Structures are given as C-alpha cells and as structure tokens.
XYZ file of C-alpha atoms in Angstrom:
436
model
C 58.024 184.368 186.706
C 61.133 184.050 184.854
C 63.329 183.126 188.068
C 60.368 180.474 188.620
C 61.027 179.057 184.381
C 64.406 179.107 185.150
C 64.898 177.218 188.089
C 62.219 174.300 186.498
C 64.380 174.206 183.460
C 67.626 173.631 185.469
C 66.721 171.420 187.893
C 65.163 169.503 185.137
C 68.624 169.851 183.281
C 70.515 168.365 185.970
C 67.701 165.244 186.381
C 69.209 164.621 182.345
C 72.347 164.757 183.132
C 72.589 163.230 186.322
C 69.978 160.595 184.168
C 72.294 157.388 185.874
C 72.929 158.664 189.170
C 69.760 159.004 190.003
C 68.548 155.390 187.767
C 65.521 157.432 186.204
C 65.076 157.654 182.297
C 66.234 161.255 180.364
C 62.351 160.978 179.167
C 60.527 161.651 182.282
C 62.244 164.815 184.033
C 62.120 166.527 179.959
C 58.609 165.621 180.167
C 57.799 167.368 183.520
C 59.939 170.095 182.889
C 58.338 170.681 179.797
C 54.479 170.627 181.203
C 55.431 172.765 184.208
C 57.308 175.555 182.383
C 54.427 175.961 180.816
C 51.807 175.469 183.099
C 53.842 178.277 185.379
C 53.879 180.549 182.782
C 49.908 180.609 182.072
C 49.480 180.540 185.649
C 52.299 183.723 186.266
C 51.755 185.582 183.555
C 49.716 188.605 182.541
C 48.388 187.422 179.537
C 44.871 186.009 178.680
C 44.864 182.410 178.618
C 43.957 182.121 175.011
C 47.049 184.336 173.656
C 49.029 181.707 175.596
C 47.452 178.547 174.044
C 48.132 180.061 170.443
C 51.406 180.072 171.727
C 51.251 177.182 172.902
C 49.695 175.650 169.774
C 52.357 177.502 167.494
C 55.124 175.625 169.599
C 53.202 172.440 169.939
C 53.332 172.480 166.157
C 56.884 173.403 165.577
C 58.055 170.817 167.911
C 55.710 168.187 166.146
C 56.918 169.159 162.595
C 60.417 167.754 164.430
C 59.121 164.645 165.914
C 57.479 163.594 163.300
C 60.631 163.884 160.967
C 62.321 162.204 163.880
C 59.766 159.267 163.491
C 59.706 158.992 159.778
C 63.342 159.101 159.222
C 63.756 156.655 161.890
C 61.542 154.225 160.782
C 62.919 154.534 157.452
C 66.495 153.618 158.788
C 64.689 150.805 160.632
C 63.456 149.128 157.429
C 66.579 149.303 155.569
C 68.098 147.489 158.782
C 64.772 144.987 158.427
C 66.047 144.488 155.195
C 69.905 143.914 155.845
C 70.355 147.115 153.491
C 73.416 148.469 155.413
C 74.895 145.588 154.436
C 75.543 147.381 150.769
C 77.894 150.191 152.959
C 79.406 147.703 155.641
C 80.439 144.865 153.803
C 82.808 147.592 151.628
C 84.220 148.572 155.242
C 87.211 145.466 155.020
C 89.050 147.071 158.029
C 89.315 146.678 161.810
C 91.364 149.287 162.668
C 89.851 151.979 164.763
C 91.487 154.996 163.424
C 90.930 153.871 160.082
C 87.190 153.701 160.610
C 86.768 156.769 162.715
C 88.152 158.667 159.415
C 85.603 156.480 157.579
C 82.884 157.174 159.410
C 83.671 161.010 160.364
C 84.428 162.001 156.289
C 81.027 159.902 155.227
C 79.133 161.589 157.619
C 80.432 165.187 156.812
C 79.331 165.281 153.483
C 76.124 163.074 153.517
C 74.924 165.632 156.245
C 75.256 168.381 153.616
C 72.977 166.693 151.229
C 70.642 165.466 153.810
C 71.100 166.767 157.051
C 72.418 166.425 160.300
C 69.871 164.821 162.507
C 69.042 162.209 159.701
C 72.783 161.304 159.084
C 73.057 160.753 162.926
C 70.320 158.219 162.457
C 71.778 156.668 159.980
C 75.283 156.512 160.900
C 74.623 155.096 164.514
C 72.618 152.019 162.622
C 75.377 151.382 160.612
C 78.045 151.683 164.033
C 75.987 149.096 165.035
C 76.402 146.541 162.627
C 80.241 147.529 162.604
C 81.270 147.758 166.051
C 80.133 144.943 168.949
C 81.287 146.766 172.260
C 78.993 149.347 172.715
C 82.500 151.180 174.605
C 84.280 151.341 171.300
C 81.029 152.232 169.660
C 80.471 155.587 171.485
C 83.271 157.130 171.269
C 82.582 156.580 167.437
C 78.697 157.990 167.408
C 80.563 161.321 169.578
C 82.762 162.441 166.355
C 79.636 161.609 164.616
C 77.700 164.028 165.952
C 80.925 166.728 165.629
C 80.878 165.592 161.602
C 77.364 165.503 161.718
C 76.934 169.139 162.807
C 80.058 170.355 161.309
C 78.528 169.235 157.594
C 75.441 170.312 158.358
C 76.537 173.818 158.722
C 77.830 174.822 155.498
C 75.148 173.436 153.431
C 71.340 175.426 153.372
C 69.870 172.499 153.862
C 72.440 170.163 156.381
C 71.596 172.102 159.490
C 67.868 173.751 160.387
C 69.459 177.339 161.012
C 71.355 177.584 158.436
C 67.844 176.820 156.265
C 66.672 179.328 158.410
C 68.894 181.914 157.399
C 68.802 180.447 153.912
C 65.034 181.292 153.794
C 65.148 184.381 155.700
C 67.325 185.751 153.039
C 70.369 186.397 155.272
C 72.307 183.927 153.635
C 72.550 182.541 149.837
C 72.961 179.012 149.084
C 76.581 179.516 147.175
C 77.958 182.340 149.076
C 77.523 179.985 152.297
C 78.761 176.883 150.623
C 82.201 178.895 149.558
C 82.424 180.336 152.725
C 81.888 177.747 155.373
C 83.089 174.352 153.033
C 86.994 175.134 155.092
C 86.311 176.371 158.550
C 83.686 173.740 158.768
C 85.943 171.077 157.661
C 88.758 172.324 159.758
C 86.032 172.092 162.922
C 85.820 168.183 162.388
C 89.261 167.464 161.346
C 91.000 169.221 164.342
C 89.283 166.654 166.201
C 89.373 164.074 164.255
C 92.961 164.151 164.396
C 93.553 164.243 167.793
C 91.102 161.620 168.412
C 93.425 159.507 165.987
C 95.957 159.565 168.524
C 93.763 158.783 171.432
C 92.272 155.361 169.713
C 94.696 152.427 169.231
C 93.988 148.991 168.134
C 91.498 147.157 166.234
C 87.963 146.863 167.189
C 85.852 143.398 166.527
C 82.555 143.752 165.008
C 79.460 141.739 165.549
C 79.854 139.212 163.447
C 83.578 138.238 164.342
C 86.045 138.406 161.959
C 83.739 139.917 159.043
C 82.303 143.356 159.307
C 79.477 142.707 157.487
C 78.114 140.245 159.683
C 74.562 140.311 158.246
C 73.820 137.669 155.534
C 70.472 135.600 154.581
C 68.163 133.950 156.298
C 67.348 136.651 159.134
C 67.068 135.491 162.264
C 64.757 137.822 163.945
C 63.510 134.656 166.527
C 64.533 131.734 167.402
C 61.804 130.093 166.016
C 61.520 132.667 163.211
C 63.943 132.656 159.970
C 63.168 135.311 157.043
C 64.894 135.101 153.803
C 65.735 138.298 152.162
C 66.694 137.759 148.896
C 69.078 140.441 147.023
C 67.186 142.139 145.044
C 64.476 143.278 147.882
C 67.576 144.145 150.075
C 69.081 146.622 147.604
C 65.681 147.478 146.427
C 64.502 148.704 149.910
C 68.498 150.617 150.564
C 68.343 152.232 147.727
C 64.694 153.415 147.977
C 65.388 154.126 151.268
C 68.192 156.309 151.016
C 66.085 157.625 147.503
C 63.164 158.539 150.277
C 66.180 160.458 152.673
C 67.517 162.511 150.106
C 64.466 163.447 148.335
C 63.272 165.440 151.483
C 65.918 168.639 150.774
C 65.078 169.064 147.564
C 61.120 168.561 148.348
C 61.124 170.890 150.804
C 63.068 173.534 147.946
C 60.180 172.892 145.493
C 57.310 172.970 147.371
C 58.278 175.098 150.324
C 56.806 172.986 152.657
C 58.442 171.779 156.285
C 60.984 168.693 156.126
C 58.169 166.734 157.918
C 56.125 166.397 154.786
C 58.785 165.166 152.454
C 59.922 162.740 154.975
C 56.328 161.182 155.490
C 55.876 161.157 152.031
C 58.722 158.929 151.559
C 58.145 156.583 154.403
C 54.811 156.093 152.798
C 55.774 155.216 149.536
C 58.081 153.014 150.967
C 55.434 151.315 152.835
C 53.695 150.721 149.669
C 56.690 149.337 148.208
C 57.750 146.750 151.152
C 54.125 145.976 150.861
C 54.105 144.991 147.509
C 57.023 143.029 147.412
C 55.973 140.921 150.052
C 52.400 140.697 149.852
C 52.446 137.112 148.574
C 54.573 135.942 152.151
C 52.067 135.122 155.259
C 51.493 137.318 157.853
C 54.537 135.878 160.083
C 57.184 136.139 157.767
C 56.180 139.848 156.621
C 55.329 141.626 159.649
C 59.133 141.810 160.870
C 60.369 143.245 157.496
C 57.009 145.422 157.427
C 56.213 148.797 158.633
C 54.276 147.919 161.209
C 56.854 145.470 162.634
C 59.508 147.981 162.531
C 57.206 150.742 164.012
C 57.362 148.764 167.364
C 61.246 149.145 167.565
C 61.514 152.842 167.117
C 62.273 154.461 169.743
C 59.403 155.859 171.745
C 61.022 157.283 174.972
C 63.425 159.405 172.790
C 61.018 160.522 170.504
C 58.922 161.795 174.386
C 62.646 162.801 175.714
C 63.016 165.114 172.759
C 59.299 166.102 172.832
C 60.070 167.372 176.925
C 62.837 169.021 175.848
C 62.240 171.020 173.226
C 58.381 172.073 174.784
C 60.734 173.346 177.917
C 63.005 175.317 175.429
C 59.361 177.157 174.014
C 58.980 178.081 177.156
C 61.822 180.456 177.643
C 61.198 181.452 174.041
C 57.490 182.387 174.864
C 58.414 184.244 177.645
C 61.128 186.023 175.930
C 63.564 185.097 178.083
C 66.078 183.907 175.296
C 65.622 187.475 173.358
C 66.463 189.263 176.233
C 69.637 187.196 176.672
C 70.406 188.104 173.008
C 69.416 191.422 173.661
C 71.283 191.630 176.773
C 74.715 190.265 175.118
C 74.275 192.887 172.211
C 74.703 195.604 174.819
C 76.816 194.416 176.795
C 79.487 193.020 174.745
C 78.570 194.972 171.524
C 81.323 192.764 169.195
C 78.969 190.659 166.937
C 81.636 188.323 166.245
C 82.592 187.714 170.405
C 78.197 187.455 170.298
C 78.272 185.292 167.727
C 80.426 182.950 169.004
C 78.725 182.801 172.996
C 75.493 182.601 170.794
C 77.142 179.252 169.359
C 78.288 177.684 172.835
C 74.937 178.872 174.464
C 73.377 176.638 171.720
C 75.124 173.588 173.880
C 72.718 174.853 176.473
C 69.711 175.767 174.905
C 67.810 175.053 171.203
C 69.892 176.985 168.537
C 66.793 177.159 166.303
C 65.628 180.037 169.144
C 69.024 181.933 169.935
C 69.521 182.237 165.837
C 65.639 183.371 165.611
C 65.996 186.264 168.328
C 69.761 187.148 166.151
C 67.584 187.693 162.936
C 65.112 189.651 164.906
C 67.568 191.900 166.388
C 69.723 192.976 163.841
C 68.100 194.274 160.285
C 68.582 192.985 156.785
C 69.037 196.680 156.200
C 72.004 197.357 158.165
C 73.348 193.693 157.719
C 72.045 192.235 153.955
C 72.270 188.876 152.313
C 75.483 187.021 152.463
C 77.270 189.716 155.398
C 79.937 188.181 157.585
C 77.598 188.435 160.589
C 75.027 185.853 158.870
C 77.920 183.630 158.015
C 79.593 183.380 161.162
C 76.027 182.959 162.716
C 75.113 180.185 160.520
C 78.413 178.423 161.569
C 78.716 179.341 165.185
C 75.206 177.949 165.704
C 75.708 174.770 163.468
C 78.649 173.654 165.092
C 78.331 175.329 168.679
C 75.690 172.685 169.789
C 78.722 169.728 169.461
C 80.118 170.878 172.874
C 77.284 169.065 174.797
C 74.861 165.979 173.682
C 71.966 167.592 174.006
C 72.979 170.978 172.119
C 71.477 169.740 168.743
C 69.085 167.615 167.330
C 71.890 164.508 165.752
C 73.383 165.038 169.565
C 69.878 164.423 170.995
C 69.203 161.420 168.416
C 72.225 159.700 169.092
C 71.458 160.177 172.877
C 68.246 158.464 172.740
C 69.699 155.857 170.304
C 72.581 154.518 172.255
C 71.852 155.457 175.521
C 74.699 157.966 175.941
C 75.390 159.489 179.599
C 75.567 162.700 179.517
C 78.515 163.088 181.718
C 80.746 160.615 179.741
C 80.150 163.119 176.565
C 80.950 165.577 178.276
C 84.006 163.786 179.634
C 85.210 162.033 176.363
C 83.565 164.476 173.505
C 82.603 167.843 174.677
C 86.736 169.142 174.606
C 87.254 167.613 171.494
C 84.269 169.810 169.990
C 85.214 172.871 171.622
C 88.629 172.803 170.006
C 87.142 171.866 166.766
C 85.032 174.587 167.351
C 87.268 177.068 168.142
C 90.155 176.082 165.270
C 87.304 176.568 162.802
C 86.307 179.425 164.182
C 89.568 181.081 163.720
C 90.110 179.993 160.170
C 86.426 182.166 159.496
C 88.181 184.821 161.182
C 91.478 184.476 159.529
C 89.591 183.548 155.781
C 87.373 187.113 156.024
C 90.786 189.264 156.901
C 92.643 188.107 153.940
C-alpha cells in the first residue's frame, strides 16, 4: 500500500512541476492525487472504513481550518486593493531601483511576518509587487525573496510560522526564549540571500503607472464604462481596518485559543459590515466592485483547490504513517538530532512541515528534551525556513504560486539556491550561537 501512496503522490508531483510542459493547471493533478491517495488507502488498508473516515474527517478539517484562512485573508487583501489602500505603502516607495526595493520589500516582509505570519504577509506583499512592478519578469524574482523573508520571519516569532505555534503550544518552545534565539540566524537566513541577490539585479524597474510608483489615484477605473470614486477617507479607512483585521488574528488566537481561521473570518466580517456601511447610500453598480461580494469573484479559486489537492495528498502519507516512519527511520539511522533536524527542514521542501515537525514532537519526550532545549529550537527554525528551497515547501511559497502563476522549475532555477544558502548560513550561526 505504501509503494502504491507513493508512486500517486510523485507522479502527481511531477504533473505540478512539469505544470507548463504539459499546458495543464497545478489544480487538477493536486486534486486527483489527493482523492486517489486516499481512496487507495481505504481500499488497501486493514482498517474498518469508519476509522478511516474519522481520519479522513480530522484531515478534511485541518486542511479546511487552512483554506479558509487562505480565503479570508485573501479577500481581505482584495478589498484594501478595491479600495486603492496600498496606495498608503506604495506611494512612500519614491524609488526605481531594483536593489533598493528588493531590500525594501525583503526587510518589510521579515518583520511583518513575525507579527502576522508568513502565509498572510505573502498575500500581502505580492498585491503590493503588483502595484509596484509592471513586468511580471522583474516581479518574480521579487515575490521569490519574499517567500525566503516571508518564512525566514515567520520562524522566530510563535506566531509568524504554524510550527513554530505548534511547538509554542506544545510547550517545547517559549515565546521569549525563541524570539532571543532565532531573531540572528533567522535574519542571517534572508540576508545571505538577499545580498547576493543584490548583485545579481541591476537597473531600475518601471512600475505600472510609468514614472510614479504609486500609480493608483481616484476615480477607479474598474470598466470601461464603469468609474468609482474613492474618496480618502474610505481608502485609509478600509487599509487601516484591514491591516487592523490581519493583525488582530495572532493575538485572537492567544486569547481565545481558538484556530487562526476564526480570527481571520471574524475580521473579514466586520469588515464587510464596515464597507457596507460606508457605501450603502451608492447604487448597486458603483458598490458591488468595492464590496465583498465583488471582490469574492476575484479571489483565487483554482489555488485555493490547488492547495486543497495538495495538502489532502500530504494527509495521506500522514494517515498511513508513512512520514513517522521516515522520522523514525532517520532517528536510527543517523542518530545526530541536529544532522535530523536539518534533513527534517529540507524534507519540508518536499512534503508539509506541519507533519514532519508533528511526528518530531511525537518521537522525542518533553521529559528527556523540556521547554526551550536546543533540539526544539533548531526544529522550529529548520522547519520554518527549510520549506524556502522549493515553492511548494510552505504555505507563503504555495500562495505566491497560485497568485502569480510561478513555474515551478524557474523557482527552482532562480530561487531554490539562493534559499539553500540562506538556509544553510543561518543554520551555522544556530550552531555557532549555542557553542559559545
């Protein structure tokens, strides 16, 4: 059975990747690989059908919990961008030079994925690449060190990255310990690239507008028929309760214990109420493109299915225990938790990291390794940052892949060496900061 689930996941792997060569859409081989890892494994396996559909059901609702973050926080960024909000950051962006803006864009997104997190700060940074950058070229080699800053920030910070909240909650880790300890070799894992990446980058870059980077400015245009004024107060209004609705999720999900999902929902409605109100006197053309229900038909639907496939085919493994007995099987074989910590962290470029860091904290014992022990914090980093080696080895990867239509093979071409040695230099720094 498990030769049969592996062989569906990778030839499903390699329909992704080979997405262009073969002219079909990421979505539908995730979506099939998904439904027939499963469908193998009830069929294969020894178990009564209805201990596989709780499984099922207790994936099925982990992966939903994600996609329906994915959706509000998305729609969210899709209002502000109704509302020309971005405008607030880009129009303080007054340069065209590449390298200038890639140190911009890879510093902002470093931090503001510690206070939110990384898969939200992917969303947001690629809508505001967009109103910056016109040729989609220039533009992805941009969105690639975001995803390196993305899940570099994310991974000293309990609540930037979703296994290091893991940890966090599990009691490995404490929220200050990790902060101290991470804060450097994360930084050095997006600044080793960053710098390089300075040197490969030359020239200025024109943004959509032409000469001004801010190119958005009222009336909106969202038809040709169809002008929209937006005064100033409702833009700033909506960014700033926007953004309010983003960063109140962390600390929701700290008071009330429930999943990021919740908080995130929660916000997009009372934003809904709001964008509601302060257009409710507008007819029903003018305020359905700045409206929730306008912007709901622009989010993304085949990414939101391409991440659904993907992660239902990585449940699969994980409900077959597959992924534990690769843990397992490392422990014994290799036996050096920090050489296992660090293959757990590039094996997170293959597979979910949420998993592979799941199977780590059932394997070794809060007894033998407690709270705040050099195994949990080189762990929490490997896995945060590991997943930057390949687009779809974490979720702000996976976002941005869906967002921009990124080929797989040109990450891997033009990104995925740059994250390794960013990986790798902060890596060593850990290493080098625990044996002073």
């Amino acid at each position: 059975m498990e030769i049969i689930l592996i062989t569906i996941f990778c030839l499903g792997y390699l329909a992704i990747v080979f997405e262009h060569n073969i002219h079909v859409n990421k979505a539908a081989p995730a979506l099939v690989t998904g439904i027939l890892c499963w469908t193998f494994y009830i069929m294969l396996t020894d178990k009564p059908a209805t201990d596989v559909h709780g499984e099922l059901h207790e994936y099925i609702a982990e992966v939903a919990s994600v996609l329906f973050f994915l959706i509000g926080a998305m729609t969210i960024v899709e209002l502000i961008d109704a509302h020309e909000g971005f405008d607030v950051i880009t129009k303080r962006i007054n340069t065209h030079d590449k390298a200038k803006l890639l140190w911009i864009c890879a510093i902002l997104t470093f931090f503001l994925s510690a206070l939110l997190d990384n898969l939200t700060t992917t969303i947001v940074m690629v809508s505001i690449l967009r109103k910056l950058v016109k040729k989609r070229k220039n533009r992805l080699f941009f969105i690639g060190m975001v995803i390196i800053s993305a899940n570099a920030g994310g991974a000293w910070s309990p609540i930037g990255d979703v296994t290091t909240t893991m940890l966090w909650i599990g009691g490995q880790i404490s929220s200050k310990n990790i902060v101290s300890t991470l804060i450097l070799p994360s930084l050095v894992c997006m600044l080793v690239p960053l710098i390089i990446s300075t040197f490969l980058i030359k020239g200025d870059f024109e943004s959509p507008g032409g000469d001004q980077v801010g190119f958005h400015s009222s009336p909106i245009k969202f038809k040709p028929s169809q002008i929209i004024y937006i005064s100033k107060f409702e833009k700033r209004l909506v960014f700033l309760s926007g953004i309010a609705a983003l960063v109140f999720v962390p600390f929701f999900k700290t008071i009330t214990h429930l999943p990021p999902f919740m908080g995130i929902l929660l916000g997009l409605g009372i934003l809904w109420l709001l964008t509601e109100i302060i257009h409710k006197d507008k007819n029903d053309e003018i305020k359905n493109p700045v409206s929730v229900i306008g912007v709901l038909k622009r989010v993304d639907v085949p990414s939101v299915l391409f991440f659904f496939g993907i992660l239902v085919a990585i449940s699969s493994l994980q409900a077959t225990g597959i992924l534990k007995e690769l843990a397992i099987y490392l422990d014994q074989t290799i036996g050096d938790l920090q050489v296992i910590s660090l293959l757990l962290g590039l094996l997170s470029a293959i597979v979910d990291n949420v998993p592979l860091v799941a199977a780590s904290m059932g394997m070794y014992d809060l007894a033998e390794f407690p709270m705040d022990h050099q195994l949990w914090e080189f762990i929490a980093y490997c896995a945060g940052t590991g997943g930057s080696a390949l687009i779809i080895g974490s979720a702000s990867g996976v976002a941005a892949m869906g967002m921009e239509r990124i080929n797989f093979l040109w990450y891997v071409k033009n990104i995925s060496w740059l994250a390794l040695i960013g990986y790798i230099a902060g890596a060593l720094v850990y290493l080098l900061q625990i044996s002073l």
